[in-house]
mmCIF file of C-alpha atoms in Angstrom:
data_model
loop_
_atom_site.group_PDB
_atom_site.id
_atom_site.type_symbol
_atom_site.label_atom_id
_atom_site.label_comp_id
_atom_site.label_asym_id
_atom_site.label_seq_id
_atom_site.Cartn_x
_atom_site.Cartn_y
_atom_site.Cartn_z
ATOM 1 C CA MET S 763 -22.040 11.754 12.157
ATOM 2 C CA ILE S 764 -22.308 15.470 12.026
ATOM 3 C CA GLU S 765 -25.462 15.592 14.198
ATOM 4 C CA GLY S 766 -24.399 12.941 16.567
ATOM 5 C CA GLY S 767 -25.136 9.180 16.542
ATOM 6 C CA THR S 768 -24.009 5.781 17.704
ATOM 7 C CA LEU S 769 -20.676 4.128 17.062
ATOM 8 C CA ASN S 770 -20.491 0.351 17.649
ATOM 9 C CA PHE S 771 -17.411 -1.774 17.887
ATOM 10 C CA ARG S 772 -17.735 -5.585 17.652
ATOM 11 C CA ALA S 773 -15.294 -8.474 17.694
ATOM 12 C CA ALA S 774 -16.286 -12.033 17.017
ATOM 13 C CA ARG S 775 -14.687 -15.426 16.195
ATOM 14 C CA CYS S 776 -15.662 -16.185 12.641
ATOM 15 C CA VAL S 777 -15.349 -19.746 11.286
ATOM 16 C CA ALA S 778 -17.898 -19.333 8.449
ATOM 17 C CA LEU S 779 -16.814 -16.386 6.240
ATOM 18 C CA PRO S 780 -19.266 -14.476 4.101
ATOM 19 C CA GLU S 781 -19.291 -15.718 0.524
ATOM 20 C CA GLY S 782 -17.355 -12.850 -1.090
ATOM 21 C CA VAL S 783 -14.758 -12.806 1.670
ATOM 22 C CA ARG S 784 -14.417 -16.639 1.449
ATOM 23 C CA ASP S 785 -13.745 -16.341 -2.303
ATOM 24 C CA GLU S 786 -11.191 -13.570 -1.802
ATOM 25 C CA LEU S 787 -9.256 -15.587 0.827
ATOM 26 C CA ALA S 788 -9.431 -18.923 -1.001
ATOM 27 C CA GLY S 789 -5.788 -18.841 -1.893
ATOM 28 C CA THR S 790 -4.593 -18.086 1.586
ATOM 29 C CA ALA S 791 -7.059 -19.560 4.069
ATOM 30 C CA GLY S 792 -6.863 -23.345 4.246
ATOM 31 C CA PRO S 793 -9.571 -25.718 5.407
ATOM 32 C CA GLY S 794 -10.660 -24.929 8.973
ATOM 33 C CA ALA S 795 -8.983 -21.526 9.058
ATOM 34 C CA VAL S 796 -10.405 -19.308 11.824
ATOM 35 C CA PHE S 797 -10.717 -15.513 11.515
ATOM 36 C CA VAL S 798 -11.483 -12.650 13.940
ATOM 37 C CA ALA S 799 -14.095 -10.237 12.475
ATOM 38 C CA LEU S 800 -13.649 -6.679 13.774
ATOM 39 C CA SER S 801 -16.582 -4.409 12.839
ATOM 40 C CA ILE S 802 -16.980 -0.724 13.292
ATOM 41 C CA SER S 803 -20.503 0.619 12.559
ATOM 42 C CA ASP S 804 -21.856 4.196 12.638
ATOM 43 C CA THR S 805 -25.277 5.732 12.143
ATOM 44 C CA GLY S 806 -23.910 8.556 10.009
ATOM 45 C CA THR S 807 -24.613 9.796 6.475
ATOM 46 C CA GLY S 808 -23.546 6.658 4.745
ATOM 47 C CA MET S 809 -22.063 6.405 1.345
ATOM 48 C CA ALA S 810 -23.586 6.362 -2.205
ATOM 49 C CA GLU S 811 -22.657 3.161 -4.125
ATOM 50 C CA ASP S 812 -20.137 5.039 -6.369
ATOM 51 C CA VAL S 813 -18.337 6.452 -3.311
ATOM 52 C CA ARG S 814 -18.350 2.930 -1.495
ATOM 53 C CA GLU S 815 -16.802 1.265 -4.604
ATOM 54 C CA ARG S 816 -13.836 3.784 -4.415
ATOM 55 C CA ALA S 817 -13.436 3.962 -0.672
ATOM 56 C CA PHE S 818 -10.034 2.130 -0.719
ATOM 57 C CA GLU S 819 -8.622 3.986 -3.625
ATOM 58 C CA PRO S 820 -5.595 5.944 -2.671
ATOM 59 C CA PHE S 821 -6.049 9.757 -2.550
ATOM 60 C CA PHE S 822 -9.829 9.395 -3.172
ATOM 61 C CA THR S 823 -11.859 11.604 -0.772
ATOM 62 C CA THR S 824 -15.042 13.308 -0.631
ATOM 63 C CA LYS S 825 -13.724 15.978 1.719
ATOM 64 C CA GLY S 826 -12.804 19.458 0.537
ATOM 65 C CA ALA S 827 -9.297 20.642 -0.168
ATOM 66 C CA GLY S 828 -7.057 20.552 2.905
ATOM 67 C CA ARG S 829 -9.470 18.412 4.935
ATOM 68 C CA GLY S 830 -8.357 14.918 4.054
ATOM 69 C CA THR S 831 -5.743 13.051 2.074
ATOM 70 C CA GLY S 832 -7.838 10.028 1.103
ATOM 71 C CA LEU S 833 -5.066 7.797 2.614
ATOM 72 C CA GLY S 834 -6.794 6.549 5.759
ATOM 73 C CA LEU S 835 -8.793 3.621 4.263
ATOM 74 C CA SER S 836 -6.173 2.744 1.696
ATOM 75 C CA THR S 837 -3.574 2.506 4.529
ATOM 76 C CA VAL S 838 -5.947 0.129 6.487
ATOM 77 C CA TYR S 839 -6.502 -1.896 3.302
ATOM 78 C CA GLY S 840 -2.735 -2.321 2.933
ATOM 79 C CA PHE S 841 -2.365 -3.451 6.580
ATOM 80 C CA VAL S 842 -5.197 -5.947 6.253
ATOM 81 C CA LYS S 843 -3.845 -7.450 2.985
ATOM 82 C CA GLN S 844 -0.300 -7.732 4.545
ATOM 83 C CA SER S 845 -1.986 -9.688 7.376
ATOM 84 C CA THR S 846 -3.581 -12.084 4.810
ATOM 85 C CA GLY S 847 -6.990 -10.896 5.780
ATOM 86 C CA ALA S 848 -9.953 -9.111 4.089
ATOM 87 C CA ILE S 849 -11.941 -6.004 4.528
ATOM 88 C CA THR S 850 -15.503 -5.022 3.550
ATOM 89 C CA VAL S 851 -17.607 -1.879 3.543
ATOM 90 C CA ASP S 852 -21.422 -1.984 3.791
ATOM 91 C CA SER S 853 -23.192 1.238 3.586
ATOM 92 C CA VAL S 854 -26.634 2.729 2.954
ATOM 93 C CA LEU S 855 -26.821 6.409 2.133
ATOM 94 C CA GLY S 856 -28.523 8.227 5.011
ATOM 95 C CA GLN S 857 -28.369 5.236 7.332
ATOM 96 C CA GLY S 858 -24.737 4.686 8.156
ATOM 97 C CA THR S 859 -21.676 2.497 7.393
ATOM 98 C CA THR S 860 -20.159 -0.700 8.617
ATOM 99 C CA VAL S 861 -16.479 -1.547 8.051
ATOM 100 C CA THR S 862 -15.502 -5.082 8.862
ATOM 101 C CA LEU S 863 -11.878 -6.505 9.095
ATOM 102 C CA TYR S 864 -11.379 -10.265 8.795
ATOM 103 C CA LEU S 865 -7.962 -11.127 10.373
ATOM 104 C CA PRO S 866 -6.470 -14.581 10.734
ATOM 105 C CA SER S 867 -6.618 -16.015 14.158
ATOM 106 C CA HIS S 868 -3.757 -18.149 15.520
ATOM 107 C CA PRO S 869 -3.595 -20.181 18.729
ATOM 108 C CA VAL S 870 -1.332 -18.667 21.447
ATOM 109 C CA GLY S 871 2.157 -20.033 21.423
ATOM 110 C CA VAL S 872 1.978 -21.303 17.749
ATOM 111 C CA ALA S 873 4.618 -19.763 15.590
ATOM 112 C CA THR S 874 3.391 -18.587 12.258
ATOM 113 C CA SER S 875 5.161 -17.298 9.216
ATOM 114 C CA SER S 876 4.658 -13.650 8.153
ATOM 115 C CA PRO S 877 4.104 -12.290 4.708
ATOM 116 C CA VAL S 878 7.716 -11.226 4.848
ATOM 117 C CA ASP S 879 8.957 -14.701 5.534
ATOM 118 C CA ARG S 880 6.939 -16.166 2.706
ATOM 119 C CA ALA S 881 8.339 -13.501 0.328
ATOM 120 C CA GLY S 882 11.924 -14.527 1.270
ATOM 121 C CA THR S 883 13.304 -12.568 -1.647
ATOM 122 C CA VAL S 884 14.962 -9.423 -0.360
ATOM 123 C CA PRO S 885 18.621 -9.646 0.792
ATOM 124 C CA ALA S 886 19.198 -8.376 4.208
ATOM 125 C CA GLY S 887 20.830 -4.804 4.336
ATOM 126 C CA LEU S 888 19.538 -3.867 0.859
ATOM 127 C CA ARG S 889 20.166 -0.126 0.455
ATOM 128 C CA VAL S 890 16.992 1.642 -0.615
ATOM 129 C CA LEU S 891 16.559 5.289 -1.585
ATOM 130 C CA LEU S 892 12.862 5.996 -0.794
ATOM 131 C CA VAL S 893 11.351 8.979 -2.459
ATOM 132 C CA GLU S 894 7.823 9.969 -1.504
ATOM 133 C CA ASP S 895 6.345 13.452 -0.950
ATOM 134 C CA ASP S 896 3.338 12.377 1.141
ATOM 135 C CA SER S 897 4.408 12.005 4.801
ATOM 136 C CA ALA S 898 1.728 9.381 5.676
ATOM 137 C CA VAL S 899 2.648 7.128 2.699
ATOM 138 C CA ARG S 900 6.410 7.720 3.275
ATOM 139 C CA ALA S 901 6.004 6.508 6.872
ATOM 140 C CA VAL S 902 4.141 3.328 5.861
ATOM 141 C CA LEU S 903 6.791 2.481 3.201
ATOM 142 C CA GLN S 904 9.619 3.245 5.680
ATOM 143 C CA ASN S 905 8.081 0.775 8.079
ATOM 144 C CA SER S 906 7.589 -1.839 5.439
ATOM 145 C CA LEU S 907 11.268 -1.544 4.331
ATOM 146 C CA ASP S 908 12.453 -1.715 7.923
ATOM 147 C CA ALA S 909 10.446 -4.929 8.477
ATOM 148 C CA LEU S 910 12.035 -6.452 5.292
ATOM 149 C CA GLY S 911 15.622 -5.743 6.640
ATOM 150 C CA CYS S 912 16.355 -2.925 4.211
ATOM 151 C CA VAL S 913 18.487 0.114 4.979
ATOM 152 C CA ALA S 914 16.304 2.968 3.756
ATOM 153 C CA THR S 915 17.154 6.541 3.135
ATOM 154 C CA ALA S 916 13.962 8.666 2.834
ATOM 155 C CA CYS S 917 13.608 11.780 0.719
ATOM 156 C CA THR S 918 10.615 13.986 0.315
ATOM 157 C CA SER S 919 11.225 15.223 -3.286
ATOM 158 C CA GLY S 920 13.062 14.433 -6.461
ATOM 159 C CA GLU S 921 15.422 17.282 -5.889
ATOM 160 C CA GLN S 922 16.393 16.131 -2.392
ATOM 161 C CA ALA S 923 16.986 12.574 -3.767
ATOM 162 C CA ARG S 924 19.135 13.945 -6.593
ATOM 163 C CA SER S 925 21.258 15.882 -3.938
ATOM 164 C CA THR S 926 21.588 12.641 -1.994
ATOM 165 C CA LEU S 927 22.783 10.753 -5.038
ATOM 166 C CA ASP S 928 25.121 13.564 -5.940
ATOM 167 C CA SER S 929 26.727 13.272 -2.421
ATOM 168 C CA GLY S 930 28.098 9.943 -3.494
ATOM 169 C CA ALA S 931 25.851 7.655 -1.339
ATOM 170 C CA GLY S 932 25.432 4.260 -2.718
ATOM 171 C CA PHE S 933 22.099 2.452 -3.178
ATOM 172 C CA ASP S 934 20.866 -0.884 -4.503
ATOM 173 C CA VAL S 935 17.313 0.173 -5.276
ATOM 174 C CA LEU S 936 15.424 3.349 -5.979
ATOM 175 C CA LEU S 937 11.879 3.303 -4.704
ATOM 176 C CA THR S 938 10.007 6.370 -5.831
ATOM 177 C CA ASP S 939 6.447 7.624 -6.481
ATOM 178 C CA ILE S 940 5.990 8.712 -10.011
ATOM 179 C CA ALA S 941 4.319 11.996 -9.151
ATOM 180 C CA LEU S 942 6.415 14.067 -6.778
ATOM 181 C CA GLY S 943 4.528 17.302 -6.399
ATOM 182 C CA ALA S 944 5.531 20.126 -8.657
ATOM 183 C CA GLY S 945 9.164 18.980 -8.817
ATOM 184 C CA MET S 946 11.117 16.339 -10.701
ATOM 185 C CA ARG S 947 8.935 13.336 -11.579
ATOM 186 C CA GLY S 948 9.898 9.841 -10.468
ATOM 187 C CA THR S 949 10.702 8.652 -14.014
ATOM 188 C CA ALA S 950 13.136 11.621 -14.546
ATOM 189 C CA LEU S 951 14.770 10.932 -11.190
ATOM 190 C CA ALA S 952 15.137 7.181 -12.004
ATOM 191 C CA ALA S 953 16.816 8.053 -15.312
ATOM 192 C CA TYR S 954 19.227 10.401 -13.534
ATOM 193 C CA ALA S 955 19.937 7.902 -10.704
ATOM 194 C CA GLN S 956 20.752 5.097 -13.107
ATOM 195 C CA ASN S 957 23.076 7.395 -15.098
ATOM 196 C CA LEU S 958 24.997 7.780 -11.797
ATOM 197 C CA LEU S 959 24.623 4.199 -10.678
ATOM 198 C CA PRO S 960 24.128 1.896 -13.751
ATOM 199 C CA ALA S 961 23.459 -1.193 -11.584
ATOM 200 C CA LEU S 962 20.772 0.493 -9.555
ATOM 201 C CA GLY S 963 17.351 -1.261 -9.406
ATOM 202 C CA VAL S 964 14.297 0.939 -9.995
ATOM 203 C CA LEU S 965 10.884 0.494 -8.593
ATOM 204 C CA LEU S 966 8.236 3.092 -9.618
ATOM 205 C CA VAL S 967 4.929 3.250 -7.591
ATOM 206 C CA SER S 968 1.666 5.139 -8.082
ATOM 207 C CA GLY S 969 -1.916 5.165 -6.929
ATOM 208 C CA TYR S 970 -3.032 5.938 -10.554
ATOM 209 C CA SER S 971 -3.250 3.217 -13.213
ATOM 210 C CA ALA S 972 -2.915 5.939 -15.941
ATOM 211 C CA GLU S 973 0.480 7.025 -14.529
ATOM 212 C CA LEU S 974 1.743 3.442 -14.404
ATOM 213 C CA LEU S 975 0.610 2.890 -18.092
ATOM 214 C CA ASP S 976 2.484 6.082 -19.192
ATOM 215 C CA ALA S 977 5.540 4.994 -17.156
ATOM 216 C CA ASP S 978 5.392 1.574 -18.717
ATOM 217 C CA ARG S 979 5.663 3.157 -22.197
ATOM 218 C CA GLU S 980 8.652 5.251 -21.073
ATOM 219 C CA SER S 981 10.534 2.837 -18.873
ATOM 220 C CA PRO S 982 13.447 0.547 -19.740
ATOM 221 C CA PRO S 983 12.549 -3.172 -19.440
ATOM 222 C CA LYS S 984 14.171 -3.725 -16.065
ATOM 223 C CA TRP S 985 12.242 -1.011 -14.229
ATOM 224 C CA GLN S 986 9.524 -2.365 -12.118
ATOM 225 C CA LEU S 987 6.077 -0.798 -11.678
ATOM 226 C CA LEU S 988 3.738 -1.259 -8.674
ATOM 227 C CA GLN S 989 0.343 0.147 -8.037
ATOM 228 C CA LYS S 990 -0.723 1.373 -4.594
ATOM 229 C CA PRO S 991 -2.026 0.047 -2.211
ATOM 230 C CA PHE S 992 0.228 -3.032 -2.140
ATOM 231 C CA SER S 993 1.209 -5.480 0.534
ATOM 232 C CA ARG S 994 4.645 -5.925 2.074
ATOM 233 C CA GLU S 995 4.949 -9.191 0.302
ATOM 234 C CA GLU S 996 4.144 -7.558 -3.040
ATOM 235 C CA LEU S 997 6.689 -4.894 -2.309
ATOM 236 C CA ALA S 998 9.385 -7.498 -1.526
ATOM 237 C CA ARG S 999 8.718 -9.369 -4.737
ATOM 238 C CA ALA S 1000 8.811 -6.216 -6.861
ATOM 239 C CA MET S 1001 12.146 -5.162 -5.265
ATOM 240 C CA ALA S 1002 13.618 -8.500 -5.825
ATOM 241 C CA LYS S 1003 12.794 -8.297 -9.529
ATOM 242 C CA ALA S 1004 14.215 -4.789 -9.662
ATOM 243 C CA ILE S 1005 17.700 -6.042 -8.475
ATOM 244 C CA VAL S 1006 17.991 -9.108 -10.723
#
């Protein structure tokens, strides 16, 4: 809203979900499930349809270089999916945008299982070497690993991770982005790491499907691939497969 405008916040108990949201949540929302709808509306510039369709795509941004990472909405999307909810974006170019989060509502005092509980696949104390060059993404992944009961060591580059490995530190899983700035790529780091630690599980992540396809062609069968954004439950399942 460059020239000013109105920003509205709304919260409402939502029993009847919109059709598209209802279909999306069909596998997780049982009969009679109640949701809270949180909406944020502006009267700003709005989005063209091709921009709206890519709004949750990691690293996609309409801002100029150095003015945004394109990770804000993808991070929100990941949080909502981890919470077994849904998120929608309605926008009209020149008229504004409304983002609505649909989050499950639980009665006070009723214990509920979390996505981590339902995953139930990651051994407590799993030693993870986390390699991610983007600080915002690294923080989100670190929080997810902590919540899963893992012991994570975070590195910002392939070179730093290689030094950590060379120091003799032991790990059960290497979780690394494929693209790590201008330095060593995640696939090369994984090969180096498994040469030092043959039993090491490998999980490669990326926000770009083309990178994952290329990695799939290069990777040994036991390496796991995961596309961003992903939920904590999806992360747990992928790591469990990596250590089998």
